[in-house]
PDB file of C-alpha atoms and ligand atoms in Angstrom:
ATOM      1  CA  MET F 623       0.000   0.000   0.000  1.00 46.00           C
ATOM      2  CA  THR F 624       1.168   3.540  -0.785  1.00 49.00           C
ATOM      3  CA  ASP F 625       0.006   5.989   1.906  1.00 59.00           C
ATOM      4  CA  ASN F 626      -1.752   9.294   1.301  1.00 67.00           C
ATOM      5  CA  ILE F 627      -1.909   9.276  -2.471  1.00 88.00           C
ATOM      6  CA  ASP F 628      -4.617  11.450  -3.947  1.00 96.00           C
ATOM      7  CA  PRO F 629      -6.089   9.169  -6.656  1.00 97.00           C
ATOM      8  CA  ARG F 630      -6.193  12.179  -8.997  1.00 97.00           C
ATOM      9  CA  ASP F 631      -2.396  12.423  -8.918  1.00 97.00           C
ATOM     10  CA  TYR F 632      -1.771   8.744  -9.574  1.00 98.00           C
ATOM     11  CA  VAL F 633       0.610   7.800 -12.343  1.00 97.00           C
ATOM     12  CA  ALA F 634       0.623   4.079 -13.007  1.00 97.00           C
ATOM     13  CA  ALA F 635       4.000   2.443 -13.605  1.00 97.00           C
ATOM     14  CA  PRO F 636       4.300   0.414 -16.813  1.00 97.00           C
ATOM     15  CA  GLY F 637       2.739  -3.017 -16.375  1.00 98.00           C
ATOM     16  CA  SER F 638       1.234  -2.012 -13.013  1.00 98.00           C
ATOM     17  CA  HIS F 639      -1.867  -4.144 -13.559  1.00 98.00           C
ATOM     18  CA  ALA F 640      -0.219  -7.096 -15.329  1.00 98.00           C
ATOM     19  CA  GLY F 641      -1.820 -10.407 -14.426  1.00 98.00           C
ATOM     20  CA  ARG F 642      -4.898  -8.802 -12.896  1.00 98.00           C
ATOM     21  CA  VAL F 643      -8.383  -9.792 -14.099  1.00 99.00           C
ATOM     22  CA  ILE F 644     -10.880  -6.945 -13.855  1.00 99.00           C
ATOM     23  CA  LEU F 645     -14.569  -6.827 -14.736  1.00 99.00           C
ATOM     24  CA  VAL F 646     -15.767  -3.434 -16.016  1.00 99.00           C
ATOM     25  CA  THR F 647     -19.463  -2.637 -16.527  1.00 99.00           C
ATOM     26  CA  GLY F 648     -20.503  -0.067 -19.109  1.00 98.00           C
ATOM     27  CA  ALA F 649     -17.384  -1.080 -21.035  1.00 99.00           C
ATOM     28  CA  GLY F 650     -18.836  -0.315 -24.469  1.00 98.00           C
ATOM     29  CA  ALA F 651     -19.052   3.465 -24.154  1.00 98.00           C
ATOM     30  CA  GLY F 652     -17.972   6.586 -22.311  1.00 98.00           C
ATOM     31  CA  ILE F 653     -15.918   6.358 -19.137  1.00 99.00           C
ATOM     32  CA  GLY F 654     -16.286   2.559 -18.884  1.00 99.00           C
ATOM     33  CA  ARG F 655     -14.720   2.121 -22.295  1.00 99.00           C
ATOM     34  CA  ALA F 656     -11.849   4.478 -21.419  1.00 99.00           C
ATOM     35  CA  VAL F 657     -11.236   2.701 -18.092  1.00 99.00           C
ATOM     36  CA  SER F 658     -11.237  -0.688 -19.873  1.00 99.00           C
ATOM     37  CA  MET F 659      -8.680   0.560 -22.413  1.00 98.00           C
ATOM     38  CA  ALA F 660      -6.490   2.095 -19.691  1.00 98.00           C
ATOM     39  CA  LEU F 661      -6.555  -1.110 -17.621  1.00 99.00           C
ATOM     40  CA  ALA F 662      -5.584  -3.201 -20.657  1.00 98.00           C
ATOM     41  CA  ARG F 663      -2.771  -0.761 -21.457  1.00 98.00           C
ATOM     42  CA  GLN F 664      -1.431  -1.433 -17.954  1.00 98.00           C
ATOM     43  CA  GLY F 665      -1.510  -5.181 -18.612  1.00 98.00           C
ATOM     44  CA  ALA F 666      -4.844  -6.207 -17.080  1.00 99.00           C
ATOM     45  CA  THR F 667      -7.157  -8.741 -18.659  1.00 99.00           C
ATOM     46  CA  VAL F 668     -10.506  -6.979 -18.796  1.00 99.00           C
ATOM     47  CA  ALA F 669     -13.927  -8.648 -18.788  1.00 99.00           C
ATOM     48  CA  LEU F 670     -16.110  -6.244 -20.750  1.00 99.00           C
ATOM     49  CA  LEU F 671     -19.725  -6.096 -19.568  1.00 99.00           C
ATOM     50  CA  GLY F 672     -22.378  -3.974 -21.236  1.00 98.00           C
ATOM     51  CA  LYS F 673     -25.761  -3.928 -22.870  1.00 98.00           C
ATOM     52  CA  THR F 674     -24.869  -3.584 -26.545  1.00 98.00           C
ATOM     53  CA  GLN F 675     -22.736  -6.408 -27.974  1.00 98.00           C
ATOM     54  CA  ARG F 676     -21.584  -4.293 -30.932  1.00 98.00           C
ATOM     55  CA  LYS F 677     -20.124  -1.642 -28.605  1.00 98.00           C
ATOM     56  CA  LEU F 678     -18.377  -4.261 -26.467  1.00 98.00           C
ATOM     57  CA  GLU F 679     -16.851  -5.758 -29.608  1.00 98.00           C
ATOM     58  CA  ALA F 680     -15.555  -2.324 -30.614  1.00 98.00           C
ATOM     59  CA  THR F 681     -13.838  -1.963 -27.207  1.00 99.00           C
ATOM     60  CA  TYR F 682     -12.494  -5.504 -27.573  1.00 98.00           C
ATOM     61  CA  ASP F 683     -11.060  -4.725 -31.030  1.00 98.00           C
ATOM     62  CA  ALA F 684      -9.478  -1.481 -29.801  1.00 98.00           C
ATOM     63  CA  ILE F 685      -7.774  -3.274 -26.881  1.00 98.00           C
ATOM     64  CA  VAL F 686      -6.433  -6.051 -29.100  1.00 98.00           C
ATOM     65  CA  ALA F 687      -5.289  -3.547 -31.768  1.00 98.00           C
ATOM     66  CA  ALA F 688      -3.378  -1.661 -29.055  1.00 98.00           C
ATOM     67  CA  GLY F 689      -1.582  -4.876 -28.054  1.00 98.00           C
ATOM     68  CA  GLY F 690      -3.460  -5.435 -24.780  1.00 98.00           C
ATOM     69  CA  PRO F 691      -4.329  -8.827 -23.316  1.00 98.00           C
ATOM     70  CA  ARG F 692      -7.293 -10.450 -25.058  1.00 98.00           C
ATOM     71  CA  PRO F 693     -10.422  -9.372 -23.134  1.00 98.00           C
ATOM     72  CA  ALA F 694     -13.562 -11.359 -22.336  1.00 98.00           C
ATOM     73  CA  LEU F 695     -16.967 -10.298 -23.661  1.00 98.00           C
ATOM     74  CA  LEU F 696     -19.926 -10.323 -21.274  1.00 98.00           C
ATOM     75  CA  PRO F 697     -23.040  -8.875 -22.911  1.00 98.00           C
ATOM     76  CA  LEU F 698     -25.692  -8.420 -20.211  1.00 98.00           C
ATOM     77  CA  ASN F 699     -28.678  -6.120 -19.915  1.00 98.00           C
ATOM     78  CA  LEU F 700     -28.628  -4.965 -16.294  1.00 99.00           C
ATOM     79  CA  GLU F 701     -32.237  -3.812 -16.566  1.00 98.00           C
ATOM     80  CA  THR F 702     -33.605  -7.263 -17.327  1.00 98.00           C
ATOM     81  CA  ALA F 703     -30.883  -9.713 -16.173  1.00 98.00           C
ATOM     82  CA  THR F 704     -32.252 -12.777 -14.374  1.00 98.00           C
ATOM     83  CA  ALA F 705     -30.766 -14.848 -11.562  1.00 98.00           C
ATOM     84  CA  ALA F 706     -29.917 -17.514 -14.149  1.00 98.00           C
ATOM     85  CA  GLU F 707     -27.969 -14.949 -16.197  1.00 98.00           C
ATOM     86  CA  TYR F 708     -25.970 -13.859 -13.125  1.00 98.00           C
ATOM     87  CA  ASP F 709     -25.261 -17.521 -12.329  1.00 98.00           C
ATOM     88  CA  ALA F 710     -24.074 -18.078 -15.908  1.00 98.00           C
ATOM     89  CA  LEU F 711     -21.852 -14.992 -15.688  1.00 98.00           C
ATOM     90  CA  HIS F 712     -20.281 -16.255 -12.464  1.00 98.00           C
ATOM     91  CA  ALA F 713     -19.771 -19.722 -13.981  1.00 98.00           C
ATOM     92  CA  ALA F 714     -18.155 -18.289 -17.122  1.00 98.00           C
ATOM     93  CA  LEU F 715     -15.719 -16.123 -15.117  1.00 98.00           C
ATOM     94  CA  LEU F 716     -14.909 -19.007 -12.764  1.00 98.00           C
ATOM     95  CA  LYS F 717     -14.171 -21.307 -15.696  1.00 98.00           C
ATOM     96  CA  GLU F 718     -12.080 -18.806 -17.637  1.00 98.00           C
ATOM     97  CA  PHE F 719     -10.176 -17.040 -14.829  1.00 98.00           C
ATOM     98  CA  GLY F 720     -10.942 -18.705 -11.483  1.00 98.00           C
ATOM     99  CA  ARG F 721     -11.001 -15.315  -9.762  1.00 98.00           C
ATOM    100  CA  LEU F 722     -11.503 -11.558 -10.133  1.00 98.00           C
ATOM    101  CA  ASP F 723      -8.965  -8.990  -8.919  1.00 98.00           C
ATOM    102  CA  GLY F 724     -11.256  -6.063  -9.592  1.00 99.00           C
ATOM    103  CA  LEU F 725     -14.838  -5.064 -10.273  1.00 99.00           C
ATOM    104  CA  ALA F 726     -15.495  -1.580 -11.662  1.00 99.00           C
ATOM    105  CA  HIS F 727     -19.083  -0.395 -11.889  1.00 99.00           C
ATOM    106  CA  LEU F 728     -19.436   2.184 -14.679  1.00 99.00           C
ATOM    107  CA  ALA F 729     -22.767   1.250 -16.267  1.00 99.00           C
ATOM    108  CA  GLY F 730     -25.530   3.714 -15.582  1.00 98.00           C
ATOM    109  CA  ILE F 731     -28.499   5.617 -16.943  1.00 98.00           C
ATOM    110  CA  LEU F 732     -29.689   9.152 -16.337  1.00 98.00           C
ATOM    111  CA  GLY F 733     -33.464   8.739 -16.418  1.00 98.00           C
ATOM    112  CA  ALA F 734     -35.587  11.882 -16.414  1.00 97.00           C
ATOM    113  CA  ARG F 735     -34.608  15.396 -15.327  1.00 96.00           C
ATOM    114  CA  SER F 736     -37.844  16.199 -13.520  1.00 97.00           C
ATOM    115  CA  PRO F 737     -39.175  17.493 -10.184  1.00 98.00           C
ATOM    116  CA  ILE F 738     -40.219  14.867  -7.653  1.00 98.00           C
ATOM    117  CA  ASP F 739     -43.794  16.215  -8.039  1.00 98.00           C
ATOM    118  CA  HIS F 740     -43.960  14.805 -11.549  1.00 98.00           C
ATOM    119  CA  TYR F 741     -41.266  12.125 -11.617  1.00 98.00           C
ATOM    120  CA  ASP F 742     -42.480   9.186 -13.712  1.00 98.00           C
ATOM    121  CA  VAL F 743     -42.718   6.137 -11.423  1.00 98.00           C
ATOM    122  CA  PRO F 744     -41.661   3.458 -13.961  1.00 98.00           C
ATOM    123  CA  THR F 745     -38.628   5.592 -14.888  1.00 98.00           C
ATOM    124  CA  TRP F 746     -37.784   5.900 -11.173  1.00 98.00           C
ATOM    125  CA  CYS F 747     -37.876   2.096 -10.795  1.00 98.00           C
ATOM    126  CA  LYS F 748     -35.743   1.554 -13.911  1.00 98.00           C
ATOM    127  CA  VAL F 749     -33.048   4.028 -12.829  1.00 99.00           C
ATOM    128  CA  LEU F 750     -32.890   2.615  -9.292  1.00 99.00           C
ATOM    129  CA  HIS F 751     -32.676  -0.875 -10.728  1.00 99.00           C
ATOM    130  CA  VAL F 752     -29.929  -0.295 -13.306  1.00 99.00           C
ATOM    131  CA  ASN F 753     -27.808   2.107 -11.233  1.00 99.00           C
ATOM    132  CA  LEU F 754     -28.178   0.582  -7.766  1.00 99.00           C
ATOM    133  CA  THR F 755     -29.894  -2.798  -7.529  1.00 99.00           C
ATOM    134  CA  ALA F 756     -27.993  -4.294 -10.464  1.00 99.00           C
ATOM    135  CA  ALA F 757     -24.699  -3.065  -8.971  1.00 99.00           C
ATOM    136  CA  PHE F 758     -25.637  -4.845  -5.723  1.00 99.00           C
ATOM    137  CA  VAL F 759     -26.645  -8.087  -7.487  1.00 98.00           C
ATOM    138  CA  LEU F 760     -23.553  -8.130  -9.699  1.00 99.00           C
ATOM    139  CA  THR F 761     -21.289  -7.452  -6.710  1.00 99.00           C
ATOM    140  CA  GLN F 762     -22.965 -10.280  -4.792  1.00 98.00           C
ATOM    141  CA  ALA F 763     -22.511 -12.632  -7.766  1.00 98.00           C
ATOM    142  CA  CYS F 764     -18.832 -11.677  -8.036  1.00 98.00           C
ATOM    143  CA  LEU F 765     -17.895 -11.845  -4.336  1.00 98.00           C
ATOM    144  CA  PRO F 766     -16.816 -15.521  -4.440  1.00 98.00           C
ATOM    145  CA  LEU F 767     -14.494 -14.657  -7.359  1.00 98.00           C
ATOM    146  CA  LEU F 768     -13.164 -11.568  -5.555  1.00 98.00           C
ATOM    147  CA  ARG F 769     -12.526 -13.646  -2.424  1.00 98.00           C
ATOM    148  CA  ALA F 770     -10.381 -15.968  -4.574  1.00 98.00           C
ATOM    149  CA  SER F 771      -7.992 -13.087  -5.304  1.00 98.00           C
ATOM    150  CA  PRO F 772      -5.200 -12.129  -2.897  1.00 97.00           C
ATOM    151  CA  ASP F 773      -5.797  -8.416  -3.578  1.00 97.00           C
ATOM    152  CA  ALA F 774      -9.247  -7.533  -4.907  1.00 98.00           C
ATOM    153  CA  SER F 775     -10.914  -4.140  -5.289  1.00 98.00           C
ATOM    154  CA  VAL F 776     -14.477  -3.006  -6.002  1.00 99.00           C
ATOM    155  CA  VAL F 777     -15.019   0.492  -7.392  1.00 99.00           C
ATOM    156  CA  PHE F 778     -18.459   2.082  -7.582  1.00 99.00           C
ATOM    157  CA  THR F 779     -19.159   5.122  -9.749  1.00 99.00           C
ATOM    158  CA  SER F 780     -21.033   7.889  -8.003  1.00 98.00           C
ATOM    159  CA  SER F 781     -21.795  11.499  -8.898  1.00 98.00           C
ATOM    160  CA  SER F 782     -21.706  14.902  -7.247  1.00 98.00           C
ATOM    161  CA  VAL F 783     -25.530  14.684  -6.972  1.00 98.00           C
ATOM    162  CA  GLY F 784     -25.065  11.373  -5.112  1.00 98.00           C
ATOM    163  CA  ARG F 785     -23.204  13.230  -2.359  1.00 98.00           C
ATOM    164  CA  LYS F 786     -25.329  16.380  -2.143  1.00 98.00           C
ATOM    165  CA  GLY F 787     -28.866  16.358  -3.478  1.00 98.00           C
ATOM    166  CA  ARG F 788     -29.835  18.798  -6.210  1.00 98.00           C
ATOM    167  CA  ALA F 789     -33.239  19.751  -7.628  1.00 98.00           C
ATOM    168  CA  TYR F 790     -34.565  17.804 -10.638  1.00 98.00           C
ATOM    169  CA  TRP F 791     -31.940  15.028 -10.500  1.00 98.00           C
ATOM    170  CA  GLY F 792     -34.591  12.648  -9.117  1.00 98.00           C
ATOM    171  CA  ALA F 793     -33.927   8.920  -9.270  1.00 98.00           C
ATOM    172  CA  TYR F 794     -30.413   9.392 -10.658  1.00 98.00           C
ATOM    173  CA  ALA F 795     -29.293  11.351  -7.582  1.00 98.00           C
ATOM    174  CA  VAL F 796     -31.049   8.965  -5.213  1.00 98.00           C
ATOM    175  CA  SER F 797     -29.515   5.929  -6.947  1.00 99.00           C
ATOM    176  CA  LYS F 798     -26.045   7.422  -6.504  1.00 99.00           C
ATOM    177  CA  PHE F 799     -26.713   8.111  -2.790  1.00 99.00           C
ATOM    178  CA  GLY F 800     -27.625   4.416  -2.653  1.00 99.00           C
ATOM    179  CA  VAL F 801     -24.398   3.466  -4.416  1.00 99.00           C
ATOM    180  CA  GLU F 802     -22.421   5.388  -1.775  1.00 99.00           C
ATOM    181  CA  GLY F 803     -24.330   3.512   0.942  1.00 99.00           C
ATOM    182  CA  LEU F 804     -23.754   0.162  -0.731  1.00 99.00           C
ATOM    183  CA  MET F 805     -20.030   0.932  -0.931  1.00 99.00           C
ATOM    184  CA  GLN F 806     -19.839   1.847   2.763  1.00 98.00           C
ATOM    185  CA  VAL F 807     -21.799  -1.182   3.968  1.00 98.00           C
ATOM    186  CA  LEU F 808     -19.761  -3.535   1.780  1.00 98.00           C
ATOM    187  CA  ALA F 809     -16.424  -2.010   2.814  1.00 98.00           C
ATOM    188  CA  HIS F 810     -17.357  -2.328   6.491  1.00 98.00           C
ATOM    189  CA  GLU F 811     -18.475  -5.941   6.102  1.00 98.00           C
ATOM    190  CA  LEU F 812     -15.291  -6.941   4.300  1.00 98.00           C
ATOM    191  CA  GLN F 813     -12.707  -5.015   6.297  1.00 96.00           C
ATOM    192  CA  ASP F 814     -11.906  -7.518   9.034  1.00 93.00           C
ATOM    193  CA  THR F 815     -12.307 -10.798   7.202  1.00 94.00           C
ATOM    194  CA  THR F 816     -10.944 -10.171   3.710  1.00 96.00           C
ATOM    195  CA  SER F 817      -8.421  -8.025   1.850  1.00 94.00           C
ATOM    196  CA  ILE F 818     -11.147  -6.874  -0.565  1.00 98.00           C
ATOM    197  CA  ARG F 819     -11.524  -3.115  -0.625  1.00 98.00           C
ATOM    198  CA  ALA F 820     -14.482  -1.037  -1.805  1.00 98.00           C
ATOM    199  CA  ASN F 821     -14.465   2.656  -2.695  1.00 98.00           C
ATOM    200  CA  SER F 822     -16.462   5.101  -4.801  1.00 98.00           C
ATOM    201  CA  LEU F 823     -15.397   7.620  -7.444  1.00 98.00           C
ATOM    202  CA  ASN F 824     -17.199  10.706  -8.701  1.00 98.00           C
ATOM    203  CA  PRO F 825     -15.977  11.275 -12.281  1.00 98.00           C
ATOM    204  CA  GLY F 826     -17.135  14.918 -12.444  1.00 98.00           C
ATOM    205  CA  ALA F 827     -18.284  16.411 -15.740  1.00 98.00           C
ATOM    206  CA  VAL F 828     -17.040  14.274 -18.655  1.00 98.00           C
ATOM    207  CA  ASN F 829     -17.837  14.425 -22.364  1.00 98.00           C
ATOM    208  CA  THR F 830     -20.056  11.346 -22.836  1.00 98.00           C
ATOM    209  CA  TYR F 831     -23.526  10.473 -24.090  1.00 98.00           C
ATOM    210  CA  MET F 832     -24.928  10.705 -20.551  1.00 98.00           C
ATOM    211  CA  ARG F 833     -23.524  14.190 -20.060  1.00 98.00           C
ATOM    212  CA  LEU F 834     -24.998  15.245 -23.418  1.00 98.00           C
ATOM    213  CA  GLN F 835     -28.393  13.973 -22.259  1.00 97.00           C
ATOM    214  CA  ALA F 836     -28.131  15.949 -19.010  1.00 98.00           C
ATOM    215  CA  TYR F 837     -26.774  19.185 -20.522  1.00 97.00           C
ATOM    216  CA  PRO F 838     -27.727  19.238 -24.224  1.00 97.00           C
ATOM    217  CA  ALA F 839     -26.940  22.943 -24.679  1.00 97.00           C
ATOM    218  CA  GLU F 840     -23.417  23.109 -23.224  1.00 97.00           C
ATOM    219  CA  ASP F 841     -20.236  23.389 -25.269  1.00 97.00           C
ATOM    220  CA  ARG F 842     -18.911  19.824 -25.255  1.00 97.00           C
ATOM    221  CA  LYS F 843     -15.470  20.951 -26.399  1.00 96.00           C
ATOM    222  CA  LEU F 844     -14.922  22.451 -22.934  1.00 96.00           C
ATOM    223  CA  LEU F 845     -15.427  19.106 -21.174  1.00 98.00           C
ATOM    224  CA  PRO F 846     -12.682  16.609 -20.343  1.00 98.00           C
ATOM    225  CA  GLU F 847     -12.742  13.449 -22.410  1.00 98.00           C
ATOM    226  CA  PRO F 848     -13.245  10.081 -20.642  1.00 98.00           C
ATOM    227  CA  GLU F 849      -9.518   9.303 -20.976  1.00 98.00           C
ATOM    228  CA  ALA F 850      -8.769  12.226 -18.629  1.00 98.00           C
ATOM    229  CA  VAL F 851     -10.475  10.597 -15.624  1.00 98.00           C
ATOM    230  CA  THR F 852      -9.051   7.061 -15.772  1.00 98.00           C
ATOM    231  CA  ALA F 853      -6.073   7.513 -13.398  1.00 98.00           C
ATOM    232  CA  PRO F 854      -8.141   7.301 -10.167  1.00 98.00           C
ATOM    233  CA  TYR F 855      -9.784   4.118 -11.465  1.00 98.00           C
ATOM    234  CA  LEU F 856      -6.352   2.645 -12.214  1.00 98.00           C
ATOM    235  CA  TYR F 857      -5.207   3.570  -8.726  1.00 98.00           C
ATOM    236  CA  LEU F 858      -8.158   2.014  -6.915  1.00 98.00           C
ATOM    237  CA  LEU F 859      -8.168  -1.115  -9.124  1.00 98.00           C
ATOM    238  CA  GLY F 860      -4.443  -1.764  -8.827  1.00 98.00           C
ATOM    239  CA  PRO F 861      -2.037  -2.998  -6.156  1.00 97.00           C
ATOM    240  CA  ASP F 862      -0.965   0.516  -5.082  1.00 97.00           C
ATOM    241  CA  SER F 863      -4.266   1.150  -3.254  1.00 97.00           C
ATOM    242  CA  ARG F 864      -4.108  -1.987  -1.141  1.00 96.00           C
ATOM    243  CA  GLY F 865      -5.648  -1.343   2.286  1.00 96.00           C
ATOM    244  CA  ILE F 866      -7.657   1.707   1.216  1.00 97.00           C
ATOM    245  CA  SER F 867     -11.369   1.039   1.659  1.00 98.00           C
ATOM    246  CA  GLY F 868     -14.654   2.739   2.484  1.00 98.00           C
ATOM    247  CA  ASN F 869     -13.714   6.060   0.867  1.00 98.00           C
ATOM    248  CA  ALA F 870     -15.492   8.394  -1.549  1.00 98.00           C
ATOM    249  CA  PHE F 871     -13.004   9.980  -3.967  1.00 98.00           C
ATOM    250  CA  ASP F 872     -13.232  12.464  -6.844  1.00 98.00           C
ATOM    251  CA  CYS F 873     -11.695  12.150 -10.312  1.00 98.00           C
ATOM    252  CA  GLN F 874     -11.433  15.916 -10.863  1.00 98.00           C
ATOM    253  CA  ARG F 875     -10.499  18.972  -8.777  1.00 96.00           C
TER     254      ARG F 875
HETATM  255  N1  NAP C 740     -20.312  11.707 -17.857  1.00 93.81           N
HETATM  256  C1  NAP C 740     -20.422  12.383 -16.748  1.00 93.81           C
HETATM  257  O1  NAP C 740     -20.310  13.622 -16.743  1.00 93.81           O
HETATM  258  C2  NAP C 740     -20.657  11.669 -15.432  1.00 93.81           C
HETATM  259  C3  NAP C 740     -20.660  12.425 -14.246  1.00 93.81           C
HETATM  260  C4  NAP C 740     -20.871  11.773 -13.025  1.00 93.81           C
HETATM  261  C5  NAP C 740     -21.062  10.402 -12.996  1.00 93.81           C
HETATM  262  N2  NAP C 740     -21.060   9.688 -14.169  1.00 93.81           N
HETATM  263  C6  NAP C 740     -21.238   8.231 -14.072  1.00 93.81           C
HETATM  264  O2  NAP C 740     -20.211   7.598 -14.811  1.00 93.81           O
HETATM  265  C7  NAP C 740     -20.676   6.313 -15.276  1.00 93.81           C
HETATM  266  C8  NAP C 740     -20.400   6.195 -16.766  1.00 93.81           C
HETATM  267  O3  NAP C 740     -21.206   7.151 -17.413  1.00 93.81           O
HETATM  268  P1  NAP C 740     -20.871   7.753 -18.860  1.00 93.81           P
HETATM  269  O4  NAP C 740     -20.920   9.212 -18.732  1.00 93.81           O
HETATM  270  O5  NAP C 740     -19.666   7.064 -19.420  1.00 93.81           O
HETATM  271  O6  NAP C 740     -22.205   7.316 -19.633  1.00 93.81           O
HETATM  272  P2  NAP C 740     -22.476   6.642 -21.060  1.00 93.81           P
HETATM  273  O7  NAP C 740     -21.474   7.103 -22.058  1.00 93.81           O
HETATM  274  O8  NAP C 740     -23.927   6.897 -21.308  1.00 93.81           O
HETATM  275  O9  NAP C 740     -22.205   5.105 -20.769  1.00 93.81           O
HETATM  276  C9  NAP C 740     -23.063   4.364 -19.958  1.00 93.81           C
HETATM  277  C10 NAP C 740     -22.725   2.909 -20.096  1.00 93.81           C
HETATM  278  O10 NAP C 740     -23.653   2.151 -19.309  1.00 93.81           O
HETATM  279  C11 NAP C 740     -24.126   1.079 -20.089  1.00 93.81           C
HETATM  280  N3  NAP C 740     -25.490   0.700 -19.724  1.00 93.81           N
HETATM  281  C12 NAP C 740     -26.578   1.489 -19.643  1.00 93.81           C
HETATM  282  N4  NAP C 740     -27.674   0.757 -19.378  1.00 93.81           N
HETATM  283  C13 NAP C 740     -27.263  -0.528 -19.271  1.00 93.81           C
HETATM  284  C14 NAP C 740     -27.908  -1.756 -19.024  1.00 93.81           C
HETATM  285  N5  NAP C 740     -29.242  -1.824 -18.854  1.00 93.81           N
HETATM  286  N6  NAP C 740     -27.180  -2.884 -19.000  1.00 93.81           N
HETATM  287  C15 NAP C 740     -25.854  -2.837 -19.193  1.00 93.81           C
HETATM  288  N7  NAP C 740     -25.171  -1.718 -19.443  1.00 93.81           N
HETATM  289  C16 NAP C 740     -25.859  -0.568 -19.481  1.00 93.81           C
HETATM  290  C17 NAP C 740     -24.123   1.612 -21.513  1.00 93.81           C
HETATM  291  O11 NAP C 740     -24.169   0.549 -22.448  1.00 93.81           O
HETATM  292  P3  NAP C 740     -24.923   0.750 -23.858  1.00 93.81           P
HETATM  293  O12 NAP C 740     -24.222   1.927 -24.499  1.00 93.81           O
HETATM  294  O13 NAP C 740     -24.742  -0.534 -24.541  1.00 93.81           O
HETATM  295  O14 NAP C 740     -26.366   1.073 -23.503  1.00 93.81           O
HETATM  296  C18 NAP C 740     -22.841   2.397 -21.540  1.00 93.81           C
HETATM  297  O15 NAP C 740     -21.748   1.567 -21.813  1.00 93.81           O
HETATM  298  C19 NAP C 740     -22.165   6.246 -14.917  1.00 93.81           C
HETATM  299  O16 NAP C 740     -22.313   5.492 -13.723  1.00 93.81           O
HETATM  300  C20 NAP C 740     -22.525   7.695 -14.649  1.00 93.81           C
HETATM  301  O17 NAP C 740     -23.609   7.802 -13.765  1.00 93.81           O
HETATM  302  C21 NAP C 740     -20.870  10.297 -15.377  1.00 93.81           C
END
């Protein structure tokens, strides 16, 4: 463990993640794609989970073209996934790798920007399910694989509105508050009996499809690209953050 590193200042040494097997959700687009690419560049084998197979294949091709370790493809719709699908996912990872050294939750949806007065109830349920409940179920399904690693890390992706509520962010904000709670409960449960750590990251404003949905009128050229926020993910998913758990970090100043 390296003490007192601000994850935003982390610079990964070449090959820092070599030999690690890390599952990334939302790996077909936005920040999840950039984190997957960055992990592979550091030598990790990445299991790419996302809704759209075509997008996962594009991330796969980009990693292989860049000379990274051959990734695994895990198409899964987190809105509709059944217990049988989570069991199959666990079985596939167990067969191929026998363990997981990291789990990075990047998949998410925005839902509606609407006052609570008028928030559409089915949309509320969908956002809570994809952003929070699915992250819980996937983490639960992966815990036996994480326990099989000598140095495993779970990273949840939060938001500034998941740390301080803001008008009209509705289910999205509430789901991210839930993600912070899930991280804290999990970290506390694991701290004395395992070496698995759990932390959360707030990416800040990043030029992705979700950001475009939330702020359609802003000048996208002024926003950082997803590649600019990968260092804190590398830090928390790699060996240098061993022993750091239960914390909420930011990707930007
Ligand atoms: N961008 C920002 O400014 C910002 C700020 C704060 C927090 N965040 C958080 O950062 C994370 C990544 O967001 P992003 O900005 O990179 O968004 P994005 O470009 O819209 O990417 C979201 C990813 O989630 C996947 N996804 C959505 N619904 C899914 C489902 N039902 N099953 C499986 N995968 C699903 C998408 O896959 P498909 O493309 O196949 O649907 C996509 O890969 C999210 O948790 C978001 O809340 C982003």
